[in-house]
């Protein structure tokens, strides 16, 4: 059996130093395990790591594209930060904008009853910032259900 949990999310970084600096500008602190070649951020419940794109592909047994510049495109995955109050969506999006994010969708009242917005980091990893009125968080800030 595979345990039903997500422990670590790793983003393949084309420019690790730049991507690491972006997350630091968001106010996220990386762990002592971080270096110029690998970075790890502690979040509520899941570790977020940054690892060189080509090394990550090779480690997974995948081929690596030969071009050095990637055209930003949607990869079919979003990451999310859920917040405890609707106005915190707006606060988070302004922090992301100030850190250099591309705002994909300004904060709006969502059809499902919450508030939501989207941004992309410098390498076009897409993040949603959302407030869900039925979200339940534990004492660490990890979302348990909604």
mmCIF file of C-alpha atoms in Angstrom:
data_model
loop_
_atom_site.group_PDB
_atom_site.id
_atom_site.type_symbol
_atom_site.label_atom_id
_atom_site.label_comp_id
_atom_site.label_asym_id
_atom_site.label_seq_id
_atom_site.Cartn_x
_atom_site.Cartn_y
_atom_site.Cartn_z
ATOM 1 C CA UNK A 1 0.000 0.000 0.000
ATOM 2 C CA UNK A 2 1.126 3.558 -0.721
ATOM 3 C CA UNK A 3 0.310 5.895 2.205
ATOM 4 C CA UNK A 4 -2.388 8.434 1.286
ATOM 5 C CA UNK A 5 -0.370 11.605 1.778
ATOM 6 C CA UNK A 6 1.756 14.127 -0.060
ATOM 7 C CA UNK A 7 5.043 14.683 1.748
ATOM 8 C CA UNK A 8 7.165 16.610 -0.732
ATOM 9 C CA UNK A 9 6.505 18.575 -3.918
ATOM 10 C CA UNK A 10 9.569 19.218 -6.068
ATOM 11 C CA UNK A 11 9.592 21.845 -8.785
ATOM 12 C CA UNK A 12 12.185 21.395 -11.515
ATOM 13 C CA UNK A 13 13.953 24.756 -11.735
ATOM 14 C CA UNK A 14 15.611 26.044 -14.893
ATOM 15 C CA UNK A 15 17.224 28.865 -12.868
ATOM 16 C CA UNK A 16 17.293 27.611 -9.297
ATOM 17 C CA UNK A 17 18.855 30.734 -7.797
ATOM 18 C CA UNK A 18 16.208 33.001 -9.336
ATOM 19 C CA UNK A 19 13.321 30.718 -8.378
ATOM 20 C CA UNK A 20 14.657 30.329 -4.838
ATOM 21 C CA UNK A 21 14.947 34.112 -4.513
ATOM 22 C CA UNK A 22 11.328 34.496 -5.680
ATOM 23 C CA UNK A 23 10.008 32.233 -2.922
ATOM 24 C CA UNK A 24 12.213 34.026 -0.406
ATOM 25 C CA UNK A 25 10.675 37.344 -1.567
ATOM 26 C CA UNK A 26 7.263 35.827 -0.778
ATOM 27 C CA UNK A 27 8.545 35.622 2.790
ATOM 28 C CA UNK A 28 9.145 31.876 2.755
ATOM 29 C CA UNK A 29 12.199 30.633 4.637
ATOM 30 C CA UNK A 30 14.208 27.760 3.256
ATOM 31 C CA UNK A 31 15.573 25.070 5.527
ATOM 32 C CA UNK A 32 19.186 24.379 6.518
ATOM 33 C CA UNK A 33 19.150 21.552 3.930
ATOM 34 C CA UNK A 34 19.095 24.210 1.202
ATOM 35 C CA UNK A 35 22.124 25.070 -0.887
ATOM 36 C CA UNK A 36 22.962 26.627 -4.248
ATOM 37 C CA UNK A 37 22.021 23.285 -5.871
ATOM 38 C CA UNK A 38 18.817 22.427 -3.977
ATOM 39 C CA UNK A 39 16.319 24.348 -1.907
ATOM 40 C CA UNK A 40 13.642 23.195 0.523
ATOM 41 C CA UNK A 41 10.872 25.311 2.049
ATOM 42 C CA UNK A 42 8.788 24.131 4.984
ATOM 43 C CA UNK A 43 5.074 24.694 4.492
ATOM 44 C CA UNK A 44 2.122 23.533 6.559
ATOM 45 C CA UNK A 45 2.146 19.777 6.020
ATOM 46 C CA UNK A 46 4.241 19.472 2.844
ATOM 47 C CA UNK A 47 7.822 20.359 1.990
ATOM 48 C CA UNK A 48 8.342 22.326 -1.232
ATOM 49 C CA UNK A 49 11.683 21.717 -2.897
ATOM 50 C CA UNK A 50 13.418 23.250 -5.882
ATOM 51 C CA UNK A 51 15.855 21.103 -7.860
ATOM 52 C CA UNK A 52 17.553 21.677 -11.212
ATOM 53 C CA UNK A 53 15.104 20.782 -13.987
ATOM 54 C CA UNK A 54 17.484 18.629 -16.016
ATOM 55 C CA UNK A 55 18.744 16.737 -12.957
ATOM 56 C CA UNK A 56 15.177 16.064 -11.838
ATOM 57 C CA UNK A 57 14.203 14.723 -15.267
ATOM 58 C CA UNK A 58 17.249 12.472 -15.404
ATOM 59 C CA UNK A 59 16.644 11.213 -11.855
ATOM 60 C CA UNK A 60 13.112 10.201 -12.897
ATOM 61 C CA UNK A 61 14.438 8.424 -15.996
ATOM 62 C CA UNK A 62 12.979 10.979 -18.404
ATOM 63 C CA UNK A 63 14.571 12.565 -21.442
ATOM 64 C CA UNK A 64 15.586 16.195 -21.178
ATOM 65 C CA UNK A 65 14.656 18.779 -23.777
ATOM 66 C CA UNK A 66 17.613 20.234 -25.613
ATOM 67 C CA UNK A 67 16.530 23.873 -25.599
ATOM 68 C CA UNK A 68 17.680 26.096 -22.779
ATOM 69 C CA UNK A 69 14.704 28.433 -22.919
ATOM 70 C CA UNK A 70 11.258 27.132 -22.216
ATOM 71 C CA UNK A 71 8.211 28.975 -23.442
ATOM 72 C CA UNK A 72 5.810 29.435 -20.496
ATOM 73 C CA UNK A 73 2.851 27.122 -20.782
ATOM 74 C CA UNK A 74 0.317 25.436 -18.534
ATOM 75 C CA UNK A 75 1.590 22.048 -17.357
ATOM 76 C CA UNK A 76 -1.764 20.699 -16.169
ATOM 77 C CA UNK A 77 -1.071 21.150 -12.463
ATOM 78 C CA UNK A 78 -1.684 23.902 -9.962
ATOM 79 C CA UNK A 79 -0.440 24.269 -6.429
ATOM 80 C CA UNK A 80 -2.574 26.040 -3.860
ATOM 81 C CA UNK A 81 -2.266 28.133 -0.752
ATOM 82 C CA UNK A 82 -5.539 28.237 1.147
ATOM 83 C CA UNK A 83 -6.038 31.094 3.592
ATOM 84 C CA UNK A 84 -8.307 31.542 6.606
ATOM 85 C CA UNK A 85 -10.132 34.763 5.575
ATOM 86 C CA UNK A 86 -11.364 36.062 2.187
ATOM 87 C CA UNK A 87 -9.379 39.319 2.376
ATOM 88 C CA UNK A 88 -6.156 37.304 2.789
ATOM 89 C CA UNK A 89 -6.490 36.217 -0.862
ATOM 90 C CA UNK A 90 -6.009 39.839 -1.902
ATOM 91 C CA UNK A 91 -3.125 40.329 0.545
ATOM 92 C CA UNK A 92 -1.360 37.220 -0.778
ATOM 93 C CA UNK A 93 -1.795 38.240 -4.417
ATOM 94 C CA UNK A 94 -0.308 41.669 -3.700
ATOM 95 C CA UNK A 95 2.663 40.000 -1.976
ATOM 96 C CA UNK A 96 3.099 37.686 -4.991
ATOM 97 C CA UNK A 97 2.894 40.661 -7.379
ATOM 98 C CA UNK A 98 5.535 42.552 -5.365
ATOM 99 C CA UNK A 99 7.785 39.453 -5.420
ATOM 100 C CA UNK A 100 7.662 39.354 -9.233
ATOM 101 C CA UNK A 101 4.840 36.893 -9.908
ATOM 102 C CA UNK A 102 2.697 37.079 -13.021
ATOM 103 C CA UNK A 103 -0.889 37.513 -11.874
ATOM 104 C CA UNK A 104 -3.010 35.203 -14.002
ATOM 105 C CA UNK A 105 -6.369 35.926 -12.373
ATOM 106 C CA UNK A 106 -7.106 38.754 -9.977
ATOM 107 C CA UNK A 107 -9.052 37.896 -6.788
ATOM 108 C CA UNK A 108 -12.735 37.193 -7.450
ATOM 109 C CA UNK A 109 -15.692 35.711 -5.682
ATOM 110 C CA UNK A 110 -15.675 32.084 -6.841
ATOM 111 C CA UNK A 111 -18.692 30.206 -8.181
ATOM 112 C CA UNK A 112 -18.244 27.657 -5.348
ATOM 113 C CA UNK A 113 -18.740 30.294 -2.642
ATOM 114 C CA UNK A 114 -15.176 31.267 -1.772
ATOM 115 C CA UNK A 115 -12.614 33.743 -3.068
ATOM 116 C CA UNK A 116 -9.832 32.804 -5.463
ATOM 117 C CA UNK A 117 -6.944 34.148 -7.553
ATOM 118 C CA UNK A 118 -4.019 32.703 -9.524
ATOM 119 C CA UNK A 119 -0.396 33.634 -10.091
ATOM 120 C CA UNK A 120 2.613 32.109 -11.824
ATOM 121 C CA UNK A 121 6.120 32.101 -10.396
ATOM 122 C CA UNK A 122 9.052 33.132 -12.643
ATOM 123 C CA UNK A 123 9.147 29.652 -14.239
ATOM 124 C CA UNK A 124 5.372 29.539 -14.769
ATOM 125 C CA UNK A 125 4.501 27.144 -11.952
ATOM 126 C CA UNK A 126 0.857 28.046 -11.358
ATOM 127 C CA UNK A 127 -0.428 28.762 -7.857
ATOM 128 C CA UNK A 128 -3.970 29.357 -6.664
ATOM 129 C CA UNK A 129 -4.612 31.431 -3.565
ATOM 130 C CA UNK A 130 -8.038 30.613 -2.187
ATOM 131 C CA UNK A 131 -10.355 31.089 0.738
ATOM 132 C CA UNK A 132 -12.908 28.339 1.166
ATOM 133 C CA UNK A 133 -15.596 29.064 3.785
ATOM 134 C CA UNK A 134 -15.777 25.400 4.762
ATOM 135 C CA UNK A 135 -12.020 24.779 5.029
ATOM 136 C CA UNK A 136 -10.748 23.210 8.247
ATOM 137 C CA UNK A 137 -7.124 23.832 9.278
ATOM 138 C CA UNK A 138 -5.067 22.189 12.008
ATOM 139 C CA UNK A 139 -2.886 24.083 14.494
ATOM 140 C CA UNK A 140 0.040 24.146 12.028
ATOM 141 C CA UNK A 141 -2.046 25.720 9.263
ATOM 142 C CA UNK A 142 -2.368 22.507 7.225
ATOM 143 C CA UNK A 143 -5.763 22.179 5.560
ATOM 144 C CA UNK A 144 -7.518 19.033 6.739
ATOM 145 C CA UNK A 145 -10.733 19.225 4.746
ATOM 146 C CA UNK A 146 -13.154 21.497 2.949
#
